[in-house]
Coordinates of C-alpha atoms in Angstrom, one line a residue:
X95 CA 84.3 93.1 80.0
X96 CA 83.9 92.3 76.3
X97 CA 82.1 95.5 75.2
X98 CA 85.3 97.3 74.2
X99 CA 86.3 94.6 71.7
X100 CA 84.4 94.5 68.4
X101 CA 82.1 91.5 67.8
X102 CA 83.9 90.4 64.7
X103 CA 87.2 90.4 66.4
X104 CA 85.8 88.4 69.4
X105 CA 84.5 85.8 66.9
X106 CA 88.0 85.6 65.3
X107 CA 89.7 85.2 68.6
X108 CA 87.2 82.6 69.8
X109 CA 87.9 80.5 66.7
X110 CA 91.6 80.4 67.6
X111 CA 91.8 80.8 71.4
X112 CA 92.1 77.7 73.6
X113 CA 90.3 79.5 76.5
X114 CA 86.6 80.2 76.4
X115 CA 85.8 83.9 76.3
X116 CA 84.0 83.7 79.6
X117 CA 87.2 82.3 81.2
X118 CA 89.4 84.9 79.7
X119 CA 90.6 88.0 81.6
X120 CA 90.5 91.4 79.8
X121 CA 94.3 91.3 79.6
X122 CA 94.3 87.9 77.9
X123 CA 91.6 89.1 75.4
X124 CA 93.6 92.2 74.6
X125 CA 96.7 90.0 74.0
X126 CA 94.8 87.7 71.7
X127 CA 93.3 90.6 69.8
X128 CA 96.8 92.2 69.4
X129 CA 98.0 88.9 68.0
X130 CA 95.1 88.7 65.6
X131 CA 95.8 92.2 64.4
X132 CA 99.5 91.4 64.0
X133 CA 101.4 91.9 60.8
X134 CA 102.0 89.2 58.2
X135 CA 100.6 85.7 58.3
X136 CA 101.0 85.2 62.1
X137 CA 97.3 85.9 62.8
X138 CA 96.2 83.0 60.5
X139 CA 98.4 80.5 62.4
X140 CA 96.5 78.1 64.7
X141 CA 98.5 79.0 67.8
X142 CA 98.4 82.8 67.3
X143 CA 97.8 84.4 70.7
X144 CA 99.4 81.6 72.7
X145 CA 102.5 82.6 74.7
X146 CA 105.1 80.0 75.8
X147 CA 107.8 80.3 78.4
X148 CA 110.6 78.1 77.1
X149 CA 113.0 77.0 79.9
X150 CA 114.6 74.2 77.9
X151 CA 117.9 73.7 76.3
X152 CA 119.8 71.3 73.9
X153 CA 117.4 69.4 71.7
X154 CA 114.1 67.7 72.8
X155 CA 112.8 70.8 74.6
X156 CA 113.8 73.4 72.0
X157 CA 112.6 71.2 69.2
X158 CA 109.1 71.0 70.8
X159 CA 108.9 74.7 71.4
X160 CA 110.1 75.5 67.9
X161 CA 107.2 73.5 66.5
X162 CA 104.8 75.6 68.7
X163 CA 106.6 78.7 67.4
X164 CA 106.2 77.6 63.8
X165 CA 102.5 77.2 64.4
X166 CA 102.2 80.8 65.6
X167 CA 102.9 80.7 69.4
X168 CA 105.1 83.5 70.9
X169 CA 108.1 81.7 72.4
X170 CA 110.1 83.5 75.1
X171 CA 113.3 81.5 75.5
X172 CA 115.0 81.8 78.9
X173 CA 118.8 81.5 78.6
X174 CA 121.7 81.8 81.0
X175 CA 122.8 85.4 80.6
X176 CA 126.5 84.4 80.0
X177 CA 126.5 80.9 78.4
X178 CA 123.0 80.8 76.9
X179 CA 121.6 77.5 75.7
X180 CA 124.3 74.7 75.9
X181 CA 124.2 74.2 72.2
X182 CA 125.5 77.7 71.5
X183 CA 128.9 76.3 72.2
X184 CA 128.4 73.0 70.3
X185 CA 130.5 73.5 67.2
X186 CA 132.0 73.8 64.7
X187 CA 130.4 74.5 62.3
X188 CA 129.4 78.1 63.2
X189 CA 127.8 80.8 61.1
X190 CA 130.2 83.7 61.4
X191 CA 129.1 87.1 62.7
X192 CA 129.5 89.7 60.0
X193 CA 128.0 92.6 61.9
X194 CA 127.5 93.6 65.5
X195 CA 129.9 93.6 68.5
X196 CA 131.1 90.0 68.3
X197 CA 132.6 89.6 64.8
X198 CA 135.8 88.3 66.3
X199 CA 133.9 85.4 68.1
X200 CA 133.1 81.9 66.7
X201 CA 129.6 82.9 65.6
X202 CA 126.3 81.1 66.0
X203 CA 126.5 77.3 66.2
X204 CA 124.7 75.3 63.5
X205 CA 123.3 73.1 66.3
X206 CA 121.6 76.0 68.0
X207 CA 120.3 77.4 64.7
X208 CA 118.6 74.1 63.9
X209 CA 116.0 74.2 66.7
X210 CA 115.5 77.9 67.8
X211 CA 113.8 79.8 65.0
X212 CA 110.7 81.8 65.7
X213 CA 111.7 82.5 69.3
X214 CA 112.7 85.5 71.4
X215 CA 115.8 85.2 73.7
X216 CA 115.7 86.6 77.3
X217 CA 119.1 86.4 79.0
X218 CA 118.1 85.8 82.6
X219 CA 119.6 84.2 85.7
X220 CA 117.0 82.8 88.0
X221 CA 119.7 82.1 90.7
X222 CA 118.9 85.7 91.6
X223 CA 115.6 86.4 93.5
X224 CA 115.0 89.2 91.0
X225 CA 115.2 86.7 88.2
X226 CA 112.7 84.4 89.8
X227 CA 110.4 87.4 90.3
X228 CA 110.6 88.1 86.6
X229 CA 109.8 84.5 85.8
X230 CA 106.8 84.6 88.1
X231 CA 105.5 87.8 86.4
X232 CA 106.0 86.2 83.0
X233 CA 104.1 83.1 84.1
X234 CA 101.0 85.1 84.8
X235 CA 101.0 86.2 81.2
X236 CA 101.8 82.8 79.6
X237 CA 99.7 79.9 78.5
X238 CA 102.5 77.2 78.5
X239 CA 105.7 76.6 80.3
X240 CA 108.2 73.9 79.0
X241 CA 111.2 72.9 81.1
X242 CA 113.8 70.0 80.9
X243 CA 115.5 70.1 84.3
X244 CA 115.9 67.0 86.6
X245 CA 112.8 66.3 88.7
X246 CA 112.7 68.6 91.6
X247 CA 115.5 70.9 90.4
X248 CA 113.3 73.9 89.9
X249 CA 111.6 73.7 93.3
X250 CA 114.4 75.6 95.0
X251 CA 113.8 78.4 92.5
X252 CA 110.0 78.3 93.2
X253 CA 109.5 77.4 89.5
X254 CA 108.0 73.9 90.1
X255 CA 104.5 73.0 89.0
X256 CA 102.9 73.2 92.4
X257 CA 104.2 76.7 92.9
X258 CA 103.5 77.9 89.4
X259 CA 100.0 76.5 89.2
X260 CA 99.0 78.7 92.1
X261 CA 100.3 81.7 90.2
X262 CA 98.5 80.7 87.0
X263 CA 96.0 77.8 87.4
X264 CA 95.4 77.9 83.6
X265 CA 99.0 77.2 82.7
X266 CA 100.0 74.1 80.8
X267 CA 103.3 73.0 82.4
X268 CA 105.4 70.4 80.5
X269 CA 108.4 68.7 82.0
X270 CA 110.8 66.8 79.8
X271 CA 113.3 64.5 81.5
X272 CA 115.3 61.4 80.7
X273 CA 113.3 59.0 82.8
X274 CA 110.2 60.8 84.1
X275 CA 109.0 62.3 87.4
X276 CA 108.6 58.8 88.9
X277 CA 110.2 55.4 88.8
X278 CA 113.6 54.0 89.9
X279 CA 115.6 55.9 87.3
X280 CA 113.9 59.3 87.7
X281 CA 116.9 60.9 89.2
X282 CA 119.2 59.9 86.3
X283 CA 120.2 62.5 83.7
X284 CA 118.8 61.5 80.4
X285 CA 120.8 61.7 77.2
X286 CA 119.5 60.5 73.8
X287 CA 122.2 57.9 73.2
X288 CA 121.9 56.4 76.7
X289 CA 118.1 56.0 76.3
X290 CA 118.6 54.5 72.8
X291 CA 120.8 51.9 74.4
X292 CA 118.7 51.3 77.6
X293 CA 115.3 51.2 75.8
X294 CA 116.0 48.8 72.9
X295 CA 116.6 51.0 69.9
X296 CA 120.3 50.5 69.7
X297 CA 119.9 46.8 69.9
X298 CA 117.8 46.7 66.7
X299 CA 119.9 49.2 64.8
X300 CA 123.0 48.2 62.7
X301 CA 124.1 45.5 60.3
X302 CA 122.9 41.9 60.8
X303 CA 126.2 40.6 62.1
X304 CA 127.6 43.9 63.3
X305 CA 127.6 45.7 66.7
X306 CA 124.7 47.9 67.8
X307 CA 124.9 51.5 66.6
X308 CA 123.0 54.7 67.4
X309 CA 120.7 56.3 64.9
X310 CA 122.4 59.0 62.9
X311 CA 120.4 61.8 64.5
X312 CA 119.2 62.1 68.1
X313 CA 115.9 60.5 67.2
X314 CA 114.8 59.8 70.8
X315 CA 115.2 63.5 71.6
X316 CA 113.3 64.4 68.4
X317 CA 110.4 62.0 69.0
X318 CA 110.1 63.2 72.6
X319 CA 110.0 66.8 71.2
X320 CA 107.1 65.7 68.9
X321 CA 105.2 64.0 71.7
X322 CA 105.7 67.2 73.8
X323 CA 104.4 69.6 71.3
X324 CA 101.5 67.3 70.5
X325 CA 100.5 66.8 74.2
X326 CA 100.8 70.5 74.8
X327 CA 98.4 71.3 72.0
X328 CA 95.9 68.7 73.3
X329 CA 96.2 70.1 76.8
X330 CA 95.4 73.6 75.4
X331 CA 92.3 72.1 73.8
X332 CA 91.4 70.5 77.1
X333 CA 91.9 73.8 78.9
X334 CA 89.3 75.4 76.6
X335 CA 86.7 73.0 78.1
X336 CA 87.8 73.1 81.8
X337 CA 89.6 76.4 82.2
X338 CA 92.4 74.5 84.0
X339 CA 96.0 73.8 83.1
X340 CA 97.9 70.7 84.0
X341 CA 101.3 69.2 84.4
X342 CA 102.6 67.0 81.6
X343 CA 105.3 64.4 82.5
X344 CA 107.3 63.5 79.4
X345 CA 110.3 61.1 79.5
X346 CA 112.7 60.2 76.8
X347 CA 112.5 56.6 78.0
X348 CA 108.7 56.4 77.7
X349 CA 108.8 58.0 74.2
X350 CA 111.5 55.6 73.1
X351 CA 109.6 52.5 74.3
X352 CA 106.4 53.9 72.6
X353 CA 108.3 54.3 69.3
X354 CA 109.4 50.7 69.2
X355 CA 106.0 50.3 67.7
X356 CA 105.5 47.0 65.8
X357 CA 108.8 45.6 67.1
X358 CA 107.7 45.8 70.7
X359 CA 104.2 44.6 69.7
X360 CA 105.7 41.5 68.1
X361 CA 107.8 40.7 71.2
X362 CA 104.8 41.1 73.5
X363 CA 102.5 39.0 71.3
X364 CA 105.0 36.2 70.6
X365 CA 106.7 36.2 73.9
X366 CA 109.9 35.4 72.0
X367 CA 113.2 37.2 71.8
X368 CA 113.4 39.8 69.1
X369 CA 115.1 39.0 65.8
X370 CA 117.9 41.6 66.3
X371 CA 119.5 43.9 63.8
X372 CA 118.7 43.8 60.1
X373 CA 120.7 46.7 58.7
X374 CA 118.6 48.0 55.7
X375 CA 116.8 44.7 55.3
X376 CA 113.3 43.7 56.6
X377 CA 112.9 40.7 58.8
X378 CA 109.8 39.4 57.0
X379 CA 109.9 40.8 53.4
X380 CA 112.4 39.8 50.7
X381 CA 113.7 41.6 48.7
X382 CA 113.6 44.8 50.8
X383 CA 117.0 46.3 51.4
X384 CA 119.8 48.4 50.0
X385 CA 121.9 46.9 47.2
X386 CA 125.3 48.1 45.9
X387 CA 125.5 49.7 42.5
X388 CA 128.6 50.4 40.5
X389 CA 128.9 53.8 42.1
X390 CA 126.8 53.8 45.3
X391 CA 123.7 52.1 46.7
X392 CA 120.0 51.8 45.9
X393 CA 117.2 50.7 48.2
X394 CA 114.6 48.4 46.6
X395 CA 111.4 47.1 48.1
X396 CA 109.6 44.1 46.6
X397 CA 106.8 44.2 49.2
X398 CA 104.6 41.6 47.5
X399 CA 104.7 39.0 44.8
X400 CA 103.5 41.4 42.1
X401 CA 106.2 43.9 42.9
X402 CA 108.8 41.2 43.1
X403 CA 107.8 40.2 39.5
X404 CA 108.1 43.9 38.4
X405 CA 111.7 44.0 39.8
X406 CA 112.7 40.7 38.1
X407 CA 111.4 42.1 34.8
X408 CA 113.1 45.5 35.2
X409 CA 116.5 44.0 36.0
X410 CA 116.2 41.5 33.1
X411 CA 115.7 38.3 35.1
X412 CA 112.0 37.3 34.4
X413 CA 112.9 33.6 35.0
X414 CA 113.3 34.4 38.7
X415 CA 109.5 35.0 38.9
X416 CA 108.8 31.3 38.5
X417 CA 111.8 30.0 40.3
X418 CA 110.5 27.6 43.0
X419 CA 112.9 29.2 45.5
X420 CA 111.5 32.6 45.0
X421 CA 107.8 32.3 43.9
X422 CA 106.3 33.6 47.1
X423 CA 107.5 35.9 49.9
X424 CA 107.6 33.0 52.3
X425 CA 110.1 31.0 50.3
X426 CA 112.0 34.2 49.4
X427 CA 112.5 34.9 53.1
X428 CA 113.7 31.3 53.5
X429 CA 116.2 31.7 50.6
X430 CA 117.0 35.4 51.5
X431 CA 120.8 35.1 51.2
X432 CA 120.7 33.4 47.8
X433 CA 118.2 35.9 46.2
X434 CA 119.8 39.0 47.7
X435 CA 123.2 37.9 46.3
X436 CA 121.7 37.3 42.9
X437 CA 120.1 40.7 42.8
X438 CA 123.2 42.5 44.0
X439 CA 125.2 40.8 41.2
X440 CA 122.9 42.6 38.8
X441 CA 122.7 46.0 40.5
X442 CA 126.5 46.2 40.6
X443 CA 126.6 46.3 36.8
X444 CA 125.0 49.8 36.5
X445 CA 125.2 53.1 38.2
X446 CA 122.6 54.3 40.7
X447 CA 121.3 56.8 38.2
X448 CA 120.9 54.1 35.6
X449 CA 118.9 52.0 38.0
X450 CA 116.7 55.0 39.0
X451 CA 115.9 55.5 35.3
X452 CA 115.2 51.8 34.8
X453 CA 112.8 51.6 37.8
X454 CA 111.1 54.9 37.0
X455 CA 107.4 54.4 36.5
X456 CA 107.5 50.8 37.6
X457 CA 105.2 51.3 40.5
X458 CA 107.6 49.7 43.0
X459 CA 109.3 51.5 45.8
X460 CA 112.9 52.4 45.3
X461 CA 115.3 55.2 46.3
X462 CA 118.9 56.3 46.0
X463 CA 120.8 56.5 49.3
X464 CA 121.8 60.1 49.4
X465 CA 124.3 61.9 51.7
X466 CA 123.1 65.1 53.5
X467 CA 124.3 67.6 50.9
X468 CA 122.6 65.7 48.1
X469 CA 119.5 65.6 50.2
X470 CA 119.5 69.3 50.8
X471 CA 119.9 69.9 47.0
X472 CA 117.3 67.2 46.1
X473 CA 114.8 68.5 43.5
X474 CA 111.9 67.3 45.6
X475 CA 113.2 68.8 48.8
X476 CA 113.6 72.1 47.1
X477 CA 110.2 71.9 45.4
X478 CA 108.6 71.3 48.8
X479 CA 110.2 74.5 50.1
X480 CA 112.2 72.6 52.8
X481 CA 115.3 74.8 52.6
X482 CA 114.8 78.5 53.2
X483 CA 117.3 81.4 53.1
X484 CA 116.6 83.9 55.9
X485 CA 118.4 87.0 57.2
X486 CA 120.1 86.6 60.5
X487 CA 120.6 89.8 62.6
X488 CA 124.3 89.3 63.0
X489 CA 125.3 86.6 60.5
X490 CA 123.5 87.9 57.5
X491 CA 121.9 85.5 54.9
X492 CA 121.8 81.8 55.9
X493 CA 120.0 78.7 54.8
X494 CA 117.9 76.8 57.3
X495 CA 115.5 73.8 57.2
X496 CA 112.0 75.0 56.9
X497 CA 109.0 73.7 58.9
X498 CA 107.5 70.6 57.2
X499 CA 103.9 71.6 58.2
X500 CA 101.8 72.8 55.3
X501 CA 98.2 73.9 55.7
X502 CA 95.7 75.0 53.0
X503 CA 94.9 78.3 54.8
X504 CA 97.6 78.9 57.5
X505 CA 101.1 79.4 56.3
X506 CA 103.7 78.3 58.9
X507 CA 107.2 79.6 58.1
X508 CA 110.4 80.9 59.5
X509 CA 109.2 84.3 60.6
X510 CA 112.2 85.2 62.7
X511 CA 115.8 83.9 62.7
X512 CA 117.1 82.0 65.7
X513 CA 117.9 84.8 68.2
X514 CA 121.2 85.9 69.5
X515 CA 121.7 85.5 73.2
X516 CA 119.6 88.1 75.0
X517 CA 118.4 89.7 71.8
X518 CA 114.9 90.4 73.1
X519 CA 115.7 91.0 76.8
X520 CA 114.8 94.7 76.7
X521 CA 111.8 94.2 74.5
X522 CA 110.3 91.5 76.8
X523 CA 111.0 93.4 80.0
X524 CA 109.6 96.6 78.6
X525 CA 106.6 95.5 76.5
X526 CA 105.5 92.5 78.6
X527 CA 106.4 93.5 82.1
X528 CA 106.3 97.3 81.7
X529 CA 109.8 97.8 83.2
X530 CA 111.7 101.1 82.7
X531 CA 115.1 101.4 81.0
X532 CA 116.5 102.3 84.4
X533 CA 115.1 99.1 86.0
X534 CA 116.5 97.0 83.2
X535 CA 120.0 98.5 83.4
X536 CA 120.0 98.0 87.2
X537 CA 119.2 94.3 86.6
X538 CA 121.9 94.1 84.0
X539 CA 124.5 95.6 86.2
X540 CA 123.7 93.0 88.9
X541 CA 124.1 90.1 86.4
X542 CA 120.4 89.2 86.5
X543 CA 119.8 89.8 82.8
X544 CA 121.8 90.1 79.6

């Protein structure tokens, strides 16, 4: 079975493929080889040759599959043939279409563009039996399936794990839900802000005497997306040992509880009620918070006695170093309000930029509190190549956030722009499933594909 593939190519595939060569079919080997021989830097990426069927929408799921795509996996995104991913309608703002057939429409939503690079879009209705048949044929050729429907919702379409694992026993099948496949809340729809509230995060976020607030981005969705991509990659490594896929049950609620980290650990160990909201401050380190300047805010962290002394010297108050109320962190915590008030009286006397210059080279942690536009224009952000201009097929040049992953050998990047709805339908049905143009047009006329 391997004789038709050159030895050097087999070695290259083996170094990157999550299946052992003995467990691979000739078709899978040919697909891996084609990926290795692909143009550009894709072949050097760690997930080159892995194919993912992406049946997710909104944020947690698309974020996880985008990470896999950044790392070289081929992502086939299944979208409703008319509406597409929910986030296509979540705007403004939109990037306007400047070419194509929809220049009079709103354009591509910024929300959708944020989490769908390096993917192919297949407009497909699996409410039609023909749509389910297409999915089943794709599943045979895929390594991973990711979905974020309510538990049991895909069973009526024969797309549940039990059914799919019989079609492809080596498939890694990841399910993202609000509250998991089991438990008393498993039938609840899960939204980031609700899980933030239910699972403790909102309670510890906000000003000390203010109401609870949500985090500025949907952080529970994002951490769930990170856990998802991480668990999928681990399952692929496991598959290389066993030849078997498995079902991964990921819940926003579980991920949120996990990311309470030291706060949850403190509550478990002490058995006491948590200390509540602290704004930008730290419950057990002083000074460690944001202070007002004459034109903004600056965050300063005096994490130990030495750094506290550096701060006192830099702001021109060396006498505070030996003040009995502030000599050690323990007494500084006790006299928090007094010390923080004294520091802010000083920081208000200068601009944020002046304080940044004063603290430069001091060795202590400090930072300006920037808005988003300032962040995206930040010299360090630009130096780290975190903003990239790419060419969108219908919107033309646009700037997107780049992948934060940097390897010494592989070069993850934005290889393809976020797709328009159904942009790759014909390509996938022809190249992957071998359908004729006549077959595709027949499906399109029936509303099965777009």
